[in-house]
XYZ file of C-alpha atoms in Angstrom:
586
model
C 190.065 208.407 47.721
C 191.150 205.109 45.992
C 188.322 202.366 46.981
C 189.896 198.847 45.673
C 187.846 195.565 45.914
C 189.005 194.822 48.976
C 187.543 198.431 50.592
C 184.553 198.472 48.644
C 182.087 196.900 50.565
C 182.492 198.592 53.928
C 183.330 201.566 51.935
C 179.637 201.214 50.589
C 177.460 202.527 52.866
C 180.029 205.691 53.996
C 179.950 206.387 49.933
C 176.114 205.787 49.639
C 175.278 208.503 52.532
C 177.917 210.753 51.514
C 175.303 210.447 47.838
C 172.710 211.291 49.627
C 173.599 214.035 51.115
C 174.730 215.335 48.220
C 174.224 219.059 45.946
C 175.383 217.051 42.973
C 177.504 214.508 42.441
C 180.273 214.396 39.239
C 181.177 211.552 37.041
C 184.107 210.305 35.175
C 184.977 207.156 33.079
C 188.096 205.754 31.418
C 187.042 203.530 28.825
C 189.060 200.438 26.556
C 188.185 202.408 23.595
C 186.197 205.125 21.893
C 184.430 205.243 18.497
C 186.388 205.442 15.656
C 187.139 208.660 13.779
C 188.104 208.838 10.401
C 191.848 209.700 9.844
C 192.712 213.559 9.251
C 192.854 213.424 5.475
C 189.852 211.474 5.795
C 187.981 214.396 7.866
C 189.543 216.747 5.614
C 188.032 215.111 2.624
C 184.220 215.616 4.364
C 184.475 219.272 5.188
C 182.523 220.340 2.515
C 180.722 217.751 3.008
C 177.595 217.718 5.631
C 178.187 217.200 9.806
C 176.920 214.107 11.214
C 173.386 214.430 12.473
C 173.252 213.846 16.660
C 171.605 210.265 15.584
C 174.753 209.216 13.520
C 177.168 210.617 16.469
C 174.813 208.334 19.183
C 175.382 205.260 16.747
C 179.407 205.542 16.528
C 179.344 205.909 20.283
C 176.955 202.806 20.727
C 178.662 200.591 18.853
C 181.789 201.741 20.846
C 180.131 201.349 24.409
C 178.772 197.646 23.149
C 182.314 196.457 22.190
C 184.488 198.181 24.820
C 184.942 198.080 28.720
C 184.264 200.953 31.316
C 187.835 200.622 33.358
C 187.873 203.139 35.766
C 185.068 205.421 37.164
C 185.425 208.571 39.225
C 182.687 209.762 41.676
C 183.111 213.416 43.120
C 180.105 214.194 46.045
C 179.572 217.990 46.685
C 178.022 219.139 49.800
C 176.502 222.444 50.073
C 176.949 224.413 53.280
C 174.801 227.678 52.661
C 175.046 228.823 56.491
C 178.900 229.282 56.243
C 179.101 229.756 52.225
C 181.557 226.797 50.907
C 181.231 223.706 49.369
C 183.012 220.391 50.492
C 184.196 217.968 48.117
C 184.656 214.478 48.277
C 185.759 212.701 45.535
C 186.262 208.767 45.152
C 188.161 206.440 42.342
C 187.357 203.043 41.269
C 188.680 200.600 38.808
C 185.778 198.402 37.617
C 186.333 194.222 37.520
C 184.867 193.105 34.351
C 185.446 189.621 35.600
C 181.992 187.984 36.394
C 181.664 185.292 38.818
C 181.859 182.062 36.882
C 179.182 180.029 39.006
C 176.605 183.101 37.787
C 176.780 181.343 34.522
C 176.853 184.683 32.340
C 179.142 185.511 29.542
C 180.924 188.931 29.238
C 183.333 189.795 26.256
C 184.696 192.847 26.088
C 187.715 194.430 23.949
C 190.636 197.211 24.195
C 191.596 198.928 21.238
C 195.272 199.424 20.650
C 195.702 203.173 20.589
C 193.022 203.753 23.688
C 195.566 201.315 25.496
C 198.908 203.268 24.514
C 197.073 206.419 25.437
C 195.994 205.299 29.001
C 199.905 203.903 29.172
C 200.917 207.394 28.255
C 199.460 208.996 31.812
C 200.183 206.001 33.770
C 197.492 204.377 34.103
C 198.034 200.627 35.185
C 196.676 198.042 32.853
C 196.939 195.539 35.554
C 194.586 197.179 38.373
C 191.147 196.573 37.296
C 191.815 192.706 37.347
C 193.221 193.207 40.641
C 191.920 195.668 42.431
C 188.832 196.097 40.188
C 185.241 196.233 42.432
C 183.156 194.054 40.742
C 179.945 194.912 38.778
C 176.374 193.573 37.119
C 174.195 194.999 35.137
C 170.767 195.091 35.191
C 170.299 193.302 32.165
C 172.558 190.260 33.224
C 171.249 190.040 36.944
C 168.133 189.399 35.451
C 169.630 186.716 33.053
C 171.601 185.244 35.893
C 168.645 184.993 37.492
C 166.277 183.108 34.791
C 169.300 181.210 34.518
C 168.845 179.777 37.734
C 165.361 179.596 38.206
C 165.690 177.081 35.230
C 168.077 174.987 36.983
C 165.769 175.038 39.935
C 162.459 174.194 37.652
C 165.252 171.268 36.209
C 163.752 173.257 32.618
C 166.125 172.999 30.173
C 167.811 169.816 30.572
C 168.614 167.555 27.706
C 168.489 164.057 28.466
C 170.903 161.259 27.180
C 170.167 159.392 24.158
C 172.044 156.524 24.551
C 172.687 154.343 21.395
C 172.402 151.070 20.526
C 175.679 149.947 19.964
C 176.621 151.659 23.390
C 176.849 148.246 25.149
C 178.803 150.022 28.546
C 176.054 152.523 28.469
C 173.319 150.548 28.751
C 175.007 147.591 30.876
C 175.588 150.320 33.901
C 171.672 151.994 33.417
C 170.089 148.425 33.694
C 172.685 147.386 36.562
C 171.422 151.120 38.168
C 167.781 150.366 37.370
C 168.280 146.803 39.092
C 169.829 148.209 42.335
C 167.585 150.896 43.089
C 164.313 148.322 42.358
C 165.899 145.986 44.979
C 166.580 148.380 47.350
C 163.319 149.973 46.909
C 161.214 146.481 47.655
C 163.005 146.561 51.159
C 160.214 146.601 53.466
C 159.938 150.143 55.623
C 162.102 152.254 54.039
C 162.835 155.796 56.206
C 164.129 159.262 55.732
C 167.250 158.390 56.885
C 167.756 155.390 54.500
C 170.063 156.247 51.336
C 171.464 154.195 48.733
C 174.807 154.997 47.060
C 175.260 154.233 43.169
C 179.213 153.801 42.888
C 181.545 151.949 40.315
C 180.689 148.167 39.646
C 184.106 146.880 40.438
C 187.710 148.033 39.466
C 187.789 144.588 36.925
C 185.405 146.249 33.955
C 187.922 148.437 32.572
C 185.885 151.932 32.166
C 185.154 152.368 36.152
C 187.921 153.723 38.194
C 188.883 154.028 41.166
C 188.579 157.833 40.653
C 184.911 156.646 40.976
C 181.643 157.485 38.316
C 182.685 159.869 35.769
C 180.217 162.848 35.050
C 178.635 160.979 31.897
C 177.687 158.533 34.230
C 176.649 160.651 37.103
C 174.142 162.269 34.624
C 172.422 158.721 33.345
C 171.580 157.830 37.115
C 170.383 161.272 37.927
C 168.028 161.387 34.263
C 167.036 157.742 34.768
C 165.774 158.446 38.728
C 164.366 161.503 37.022
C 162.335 159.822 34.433
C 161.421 156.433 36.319
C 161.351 157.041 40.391
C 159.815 160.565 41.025
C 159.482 159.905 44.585
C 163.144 159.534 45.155
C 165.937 162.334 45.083
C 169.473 161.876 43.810
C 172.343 163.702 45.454
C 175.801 164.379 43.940
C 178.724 163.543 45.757
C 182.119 163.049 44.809
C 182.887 159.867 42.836
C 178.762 158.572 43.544
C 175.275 159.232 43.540
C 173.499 159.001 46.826
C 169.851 158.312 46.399
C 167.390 159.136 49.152
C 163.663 159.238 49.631
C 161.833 162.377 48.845
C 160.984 164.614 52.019
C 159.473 167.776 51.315
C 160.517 169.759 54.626
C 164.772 168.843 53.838
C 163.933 169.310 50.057
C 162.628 173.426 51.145
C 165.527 173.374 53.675
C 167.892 172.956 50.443
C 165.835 174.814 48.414
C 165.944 177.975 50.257
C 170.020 177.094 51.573
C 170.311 177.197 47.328
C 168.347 181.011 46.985
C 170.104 182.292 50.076
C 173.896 181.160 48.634
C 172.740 182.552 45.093
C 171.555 185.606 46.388
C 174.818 186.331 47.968
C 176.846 185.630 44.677
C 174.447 188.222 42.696
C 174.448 190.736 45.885
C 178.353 190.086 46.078
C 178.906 190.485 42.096
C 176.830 193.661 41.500
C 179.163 195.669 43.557
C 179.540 199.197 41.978
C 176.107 199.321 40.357
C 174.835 199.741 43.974
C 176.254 203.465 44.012
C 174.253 203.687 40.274
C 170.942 202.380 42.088
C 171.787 204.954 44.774
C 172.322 208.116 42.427
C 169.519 206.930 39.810
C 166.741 206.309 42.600
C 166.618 202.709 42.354
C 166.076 199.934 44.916
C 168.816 198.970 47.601
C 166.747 196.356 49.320
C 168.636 193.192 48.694
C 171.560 195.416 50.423
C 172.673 193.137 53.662
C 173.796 195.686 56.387
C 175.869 192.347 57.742
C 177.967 192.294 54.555
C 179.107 196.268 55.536
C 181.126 194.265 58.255
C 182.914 192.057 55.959
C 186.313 193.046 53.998
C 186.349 192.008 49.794
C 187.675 188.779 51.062
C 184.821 188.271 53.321
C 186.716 188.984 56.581
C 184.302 189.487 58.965
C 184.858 192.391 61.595
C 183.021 194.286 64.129
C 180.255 197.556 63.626
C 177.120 198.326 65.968
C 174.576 196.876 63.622
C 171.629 198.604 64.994
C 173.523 201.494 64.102
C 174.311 200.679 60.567
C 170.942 199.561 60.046
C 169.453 203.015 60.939
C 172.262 205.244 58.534
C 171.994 203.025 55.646
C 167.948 203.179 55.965
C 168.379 206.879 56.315
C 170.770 206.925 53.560
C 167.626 204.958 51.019
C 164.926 206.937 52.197
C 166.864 210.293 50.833
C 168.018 208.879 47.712
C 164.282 208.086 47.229
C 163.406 210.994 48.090
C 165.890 213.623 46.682
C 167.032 212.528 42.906
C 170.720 213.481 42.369
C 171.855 215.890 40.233
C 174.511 214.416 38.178
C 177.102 216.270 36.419
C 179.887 215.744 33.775
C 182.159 217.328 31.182
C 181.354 216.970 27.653
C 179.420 214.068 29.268
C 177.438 212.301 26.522
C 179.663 209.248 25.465
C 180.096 208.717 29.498
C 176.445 208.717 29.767
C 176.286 206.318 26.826
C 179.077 203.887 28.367
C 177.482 203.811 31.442
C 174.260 203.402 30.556
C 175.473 200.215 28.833
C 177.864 198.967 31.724
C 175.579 199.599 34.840
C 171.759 199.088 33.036
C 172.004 197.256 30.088
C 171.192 196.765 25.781
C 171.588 200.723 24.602
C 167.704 201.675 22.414
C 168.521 202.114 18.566
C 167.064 205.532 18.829
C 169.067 208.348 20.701
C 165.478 210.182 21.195
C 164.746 206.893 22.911
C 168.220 206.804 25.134
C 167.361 210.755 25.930
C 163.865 209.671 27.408
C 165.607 206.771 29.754
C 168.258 208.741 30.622
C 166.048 211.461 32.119
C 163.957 209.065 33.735
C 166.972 207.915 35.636
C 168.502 211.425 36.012
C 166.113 213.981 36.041
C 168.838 216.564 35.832
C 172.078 216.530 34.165
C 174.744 218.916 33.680
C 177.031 219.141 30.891
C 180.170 221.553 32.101
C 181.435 221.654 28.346
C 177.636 223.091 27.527
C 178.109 225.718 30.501
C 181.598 226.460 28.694
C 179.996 226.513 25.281
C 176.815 228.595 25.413
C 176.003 230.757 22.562
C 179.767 230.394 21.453
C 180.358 228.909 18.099
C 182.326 225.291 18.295
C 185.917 226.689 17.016
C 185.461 229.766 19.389
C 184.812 227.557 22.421
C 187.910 226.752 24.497
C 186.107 224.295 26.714
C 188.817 221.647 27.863
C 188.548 220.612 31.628
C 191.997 221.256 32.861
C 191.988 224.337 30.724
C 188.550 225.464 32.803
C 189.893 224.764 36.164
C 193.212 226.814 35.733
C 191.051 229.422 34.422
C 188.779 230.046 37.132
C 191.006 228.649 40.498
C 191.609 232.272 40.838
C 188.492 232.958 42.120
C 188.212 233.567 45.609
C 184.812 232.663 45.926
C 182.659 229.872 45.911
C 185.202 228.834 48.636
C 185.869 225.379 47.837
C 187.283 222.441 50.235
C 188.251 219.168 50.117
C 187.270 216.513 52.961
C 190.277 215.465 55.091
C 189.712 211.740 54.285
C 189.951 212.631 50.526
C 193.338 214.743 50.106
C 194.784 213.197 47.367
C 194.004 215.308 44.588
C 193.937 218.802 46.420
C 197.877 218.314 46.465
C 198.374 215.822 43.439
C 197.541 215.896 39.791
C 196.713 213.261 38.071
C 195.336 213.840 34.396
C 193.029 211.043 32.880
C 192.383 209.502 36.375
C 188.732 209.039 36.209
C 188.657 210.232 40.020
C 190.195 213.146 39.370
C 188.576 214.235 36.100
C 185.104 213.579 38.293
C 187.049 216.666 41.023
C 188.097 218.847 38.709
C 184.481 218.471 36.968
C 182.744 219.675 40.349
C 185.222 222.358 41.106
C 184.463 224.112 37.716
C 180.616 223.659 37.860
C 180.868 225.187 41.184
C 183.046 228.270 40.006
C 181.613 228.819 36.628
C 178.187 228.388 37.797
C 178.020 231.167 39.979
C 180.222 233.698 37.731
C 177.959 232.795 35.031
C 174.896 233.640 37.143
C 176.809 236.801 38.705
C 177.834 238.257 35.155
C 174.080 236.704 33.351
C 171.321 237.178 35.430
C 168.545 236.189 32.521
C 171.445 233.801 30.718
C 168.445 232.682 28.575
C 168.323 236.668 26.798
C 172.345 236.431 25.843
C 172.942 236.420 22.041
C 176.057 236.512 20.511
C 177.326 239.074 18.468
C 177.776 239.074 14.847
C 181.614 238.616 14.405
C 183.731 240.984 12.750
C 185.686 239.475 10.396
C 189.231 239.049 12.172
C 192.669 239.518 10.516
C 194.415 236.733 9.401
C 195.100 233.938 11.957
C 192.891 235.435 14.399
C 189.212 234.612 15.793
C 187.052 236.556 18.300
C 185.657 236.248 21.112
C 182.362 237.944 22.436
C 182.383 238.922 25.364
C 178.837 239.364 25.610
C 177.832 235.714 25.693
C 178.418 234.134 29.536
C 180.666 231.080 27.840
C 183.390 233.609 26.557
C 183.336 235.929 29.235
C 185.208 233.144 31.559
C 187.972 233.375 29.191
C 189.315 236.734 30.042
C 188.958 239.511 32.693
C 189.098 243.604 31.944
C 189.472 246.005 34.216
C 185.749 246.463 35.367
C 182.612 244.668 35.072
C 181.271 246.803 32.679
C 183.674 246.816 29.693
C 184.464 243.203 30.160
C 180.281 242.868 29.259
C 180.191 244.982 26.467
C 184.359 244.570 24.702
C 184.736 242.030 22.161
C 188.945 241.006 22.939
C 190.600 240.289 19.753
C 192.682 236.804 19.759
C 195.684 236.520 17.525
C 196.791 232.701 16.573
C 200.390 232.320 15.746
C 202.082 229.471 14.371
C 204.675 229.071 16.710
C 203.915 226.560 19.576
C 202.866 229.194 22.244
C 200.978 232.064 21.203
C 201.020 235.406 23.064
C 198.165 238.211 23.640
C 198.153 241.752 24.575
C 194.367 242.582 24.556
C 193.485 245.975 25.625
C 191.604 245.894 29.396
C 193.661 242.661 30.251
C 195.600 242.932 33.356
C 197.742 239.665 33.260
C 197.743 236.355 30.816
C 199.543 233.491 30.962
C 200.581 230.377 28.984
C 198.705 227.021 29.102
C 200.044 223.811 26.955
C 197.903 223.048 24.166
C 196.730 219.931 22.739
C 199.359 217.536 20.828
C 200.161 219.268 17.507
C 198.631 215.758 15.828
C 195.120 215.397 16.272
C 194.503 212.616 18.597
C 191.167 211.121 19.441
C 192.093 209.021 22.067
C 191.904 212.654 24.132
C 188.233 212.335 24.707
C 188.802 209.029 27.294
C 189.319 211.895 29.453
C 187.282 214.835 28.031
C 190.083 217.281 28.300
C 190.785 218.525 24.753
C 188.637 221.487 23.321
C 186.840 219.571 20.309
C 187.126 221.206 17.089
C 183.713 220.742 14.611
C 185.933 220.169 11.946
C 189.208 219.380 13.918
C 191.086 222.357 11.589
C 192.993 223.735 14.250
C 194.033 220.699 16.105
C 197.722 221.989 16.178
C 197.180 225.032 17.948
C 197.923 226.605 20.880
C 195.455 227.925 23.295
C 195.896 231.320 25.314
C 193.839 231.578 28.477
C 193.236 235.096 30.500
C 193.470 235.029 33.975
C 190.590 236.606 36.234
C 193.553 239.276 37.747
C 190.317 241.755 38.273
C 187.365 239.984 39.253
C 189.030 238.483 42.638
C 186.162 238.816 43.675
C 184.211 242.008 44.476
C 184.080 241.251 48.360
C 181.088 239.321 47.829
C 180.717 235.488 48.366
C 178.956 234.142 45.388
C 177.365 230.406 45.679
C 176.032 228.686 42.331
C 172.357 229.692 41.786
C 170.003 227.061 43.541
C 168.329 224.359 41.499
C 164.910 226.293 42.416
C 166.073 228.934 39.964
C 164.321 227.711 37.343
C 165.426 230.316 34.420
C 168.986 229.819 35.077
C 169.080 225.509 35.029
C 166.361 225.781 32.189
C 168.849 227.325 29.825
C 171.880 225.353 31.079
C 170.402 222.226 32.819
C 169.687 219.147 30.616
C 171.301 220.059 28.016
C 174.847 218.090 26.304
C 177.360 219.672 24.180
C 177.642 217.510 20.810
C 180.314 219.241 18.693
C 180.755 217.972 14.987
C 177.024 218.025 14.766
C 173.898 219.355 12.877
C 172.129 220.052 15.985
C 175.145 220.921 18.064
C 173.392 219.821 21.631
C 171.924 217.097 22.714
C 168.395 217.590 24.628
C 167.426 215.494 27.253
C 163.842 216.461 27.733
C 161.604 219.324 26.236
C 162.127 222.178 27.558
């Protein structure tokens, strides 16, 4: 489902409850641009050479995430429906504003980097959109500017008065003339509440005053000189004068609090999308408005019970509070990274410091690529996300549906759409979840086998570890535990195997034949460590045998502890010393 600006905010509370009555809930982003890589001679130049360590990798994608702009995001909510043994899915795609609102008084600057642009371009997505149909967004970090901001303005902290000079004979002939008027009107006996005085232009014959009436230079020397000399009078701003009225503390509250309630609405209004982040990271929903649900993007009121929207979107807080949300991505770390940055704010120096704030917001995070990856050496791994789902849409069971009101991608495609990278992201957690807890029951006890050495142009694959046994099916469960399937690479463009055991194979594209980076925006390439075999072709086995054994298989429960231990919490981080990326002690 495509939520524009416009949808958004009665979309919110439907999306929020849909959150919280989530098994886990998948993410996507498209981004303006990714950290650089060096060029291929460049990367062929450092082979010899040592890997990054996981801190180096977290700086190049932190100084990427501070200097680009998170342009799409894709939202996927699973339910779980144990009784009847399928999973719904409803998945949701936004393009993100990064226009603030200009009265918030907040400065964002953001940039797009060339070939991250031509990419996007490349699978259609619409430069235009975010601009247009963009749902706004605020950080953490500038709400709470925004909002010193304006508690300065209130406390009047902050301004700089008007030195006038010497010379500045205009200047200081319209403050005395000021001055003069307000002491005259001031020695009329009895003045009341209701009494005013209005500061306008001396006369259209002194050539500086208009008729357009007192510029703003002007407007600011009566407001700083009632400021500094008459602190029991107020000055109001009106257009072309100054109206200046006794002080009343009851209307001066009234205004006060008419000031709060408008400014609240702007910040309430302009954080937009990080509401569904509060709602998935625990975090507080009270300045939500149930009365805005009834309101269109262009504040078009219209009706809803609002008893009855009251009570869901309480019931909607309480479980977020109360059940944390699993999130879950594919090769997820630079998303986590860019939306850290986007939705909470300044990224630490340290990535053992981003690990420990990340897993105080998500207390459990699942990295598909890892799931793909375990105990699988990086050039053995084919791991891409498209690549996954083709592989294991055979399987008959976890049955897997999609809501009615969210049918777009069950009968379109649309590669590099952050909505549906976020579906196909759930679909293959689901599915290769509960093979790899059918075919692993102690996943923790796998070790991969020493590799024989393979003859030339070929790799192998172990079947023994649960990532490679996705890869290809033999004819009973047995075998395809214990046989090692030897690969051949060719050099022609599509590369064919006849494995003994396999029932079927079939041909899947591969990646361009030039190594591109710009792949990651969408996490669907298979990353090479050293990117040496970035022209080849990958050959996927089909699951023609393991249709399923009659049984309906679910993914293992969060409660099983030995199963999310080994693959919970933990990020694939190819290219580096370390390899993963751990999110808490295990």
């Amino acid at each position: 489902m495509d939520v524009s600006r416009r949808q958004f905010q009665w979309q919110l509370p439907r999306i929020l409850r849909a959150m919280s009555h989530s098994h886990f809930v998948a993410i996507d982003l498209e981004l303006s641009g990714i950290q650089s890589r060096p060029s291929y001679f460049a990367r062929a130049a450092e082979v010899s050479k040592q890997k990054q360590t996981l801190q180096q990798r977290y700086e190049e994608i932190k100084d990427a995430a501070e200097k680009y702009q998170v342009l799409q995001i894709g939202l996927t909510c699973v339910d779980e429906n144990l009784e009847e043994e399928y999973y719904t899915l409803r998945p949701y795609n936004f393009f993100l504003n990064p226009i603030l609102e200009e009265k918030l008084d907040i400065e964002r600057i953001f940039a797009y980097q060339g070939a991250a642009v031509e990419f996007l371009l490349d699978h259609g997505f619409r430069m235009q959109a975010p601009f247009l149909e963009g749902v706004p967004y605020l950080s953490r970090e500038e709400e709470a500017v925004a909002r010193a901001i304006e508690q300065s303005k209130r406390d009047k902290l902050g301004i700089v008065d008007i030195q006038i000079k010497s010379d500045d004979v205009e200047a200081l002939t319209f403050v005395d003339r000021v001055r003069e008027e307000i002491t005259i009107w001031k020695g009329r006996k009895g003045i009341t509440p209701d009494d005013y005085l209005n500061i306008s232009p001396p006369g259209h014959a002194i050539a500086p005053y208009t008729e357009q009436g007192l510029n703003s230079f002007q407007k600011r020397l009566v407001h700083q000189l009632v400021r500094a000399e008459h602190p029991d009078l107020v000055t109001i701003s009106r257009p072309g004068f100054i109206q200046i009225v006794a002080f009343e503390k009851e209307r001066e509250n009234a205004i006060k609090k008419q000031k709060t309630k408008a400014f609240e609405e702007k910040v309430a209004k302009q954080v937009g999308f990080r509401w569904l982040v509060e709602g998935i990271a625990g975090g507080e929903l009270d300045a939500i408005d149930p009365k805005t649900f009834a309101k269109t993007g262009n504040d078009v009121p219209f009706f809803i019970d609002l008893n009855e929207a009251r009570r869901d979107f309480d019931s909607s807080k309480a479980l977020l509070k109360s059940k944390r949300t699993i999130l879950v991505g594919h090769n997820v770390l630079t998303d986590l990274v860019n939306f850290y940055k986007c939705f909470i704010g300044c990224l630490p120096d340290s990535v053992v410091e981003f690990q420990t704030k990340i897993h105080e917001m998500f207390p459990m995070i699942i990295d598909t690529k890892y799931l793909a990856s375990y105990g699988v050496s990086g050039a053995n791994a084919k791991s891409g996300l498209e690549e996954m789902d083709e592989v294991l849409s055979p399987m008959e069971a976890p049955i897997i549906k999609t809501h009615p009101e969210h049918q777009n991608y069950a009968i379109t495609t649309r590669s590099h759409e952050a909505g549906f990278d976020a579906f196909l992201t759930a679909k293959v957690l689901i599915r290769l979840a509960s093979k790899l807890a059918d075919e692993q029951p102690n996943p923790g006890n796998a070790q991969t086998l020493p590799a024989e050495t393979p003859e030339e142009g070929g790799v192998y694959v172990n079947k023994e570890t649960p990532a490679s046994s996705f890869l290809s099916a033999v004819e009973d469960e047995k075998s395809r535990r214990q046989a090692t399937t030897h690969i051949t690479r060719a050099d022609a463009m599509i590369a064919k195997v006849a494995a003994p055991g396999v029932k079927k194979y079939h041909e899947v594209p591969g990646r361009r034949a030039r190594f591109n980076r710009f792949d990651l925006l969408g996490d669907n390439s298979s990353e090479d460590d050293d990117g040496e075999n970035s022209d080849e072709k990958e050959v996927l086995l089909d699951f023609e045998e393991t249709k399923d054994s009659a049984k309906k298989s679910m993914m293992p429960p969060w409660e099983q502890t030995a199963f999310w231990q080994t693959y919970g919490n933990k990020l694939q981080v190819n290219g580096t010393l370390e390899g993963v990326c751990i999110l808490y002690d295990q």
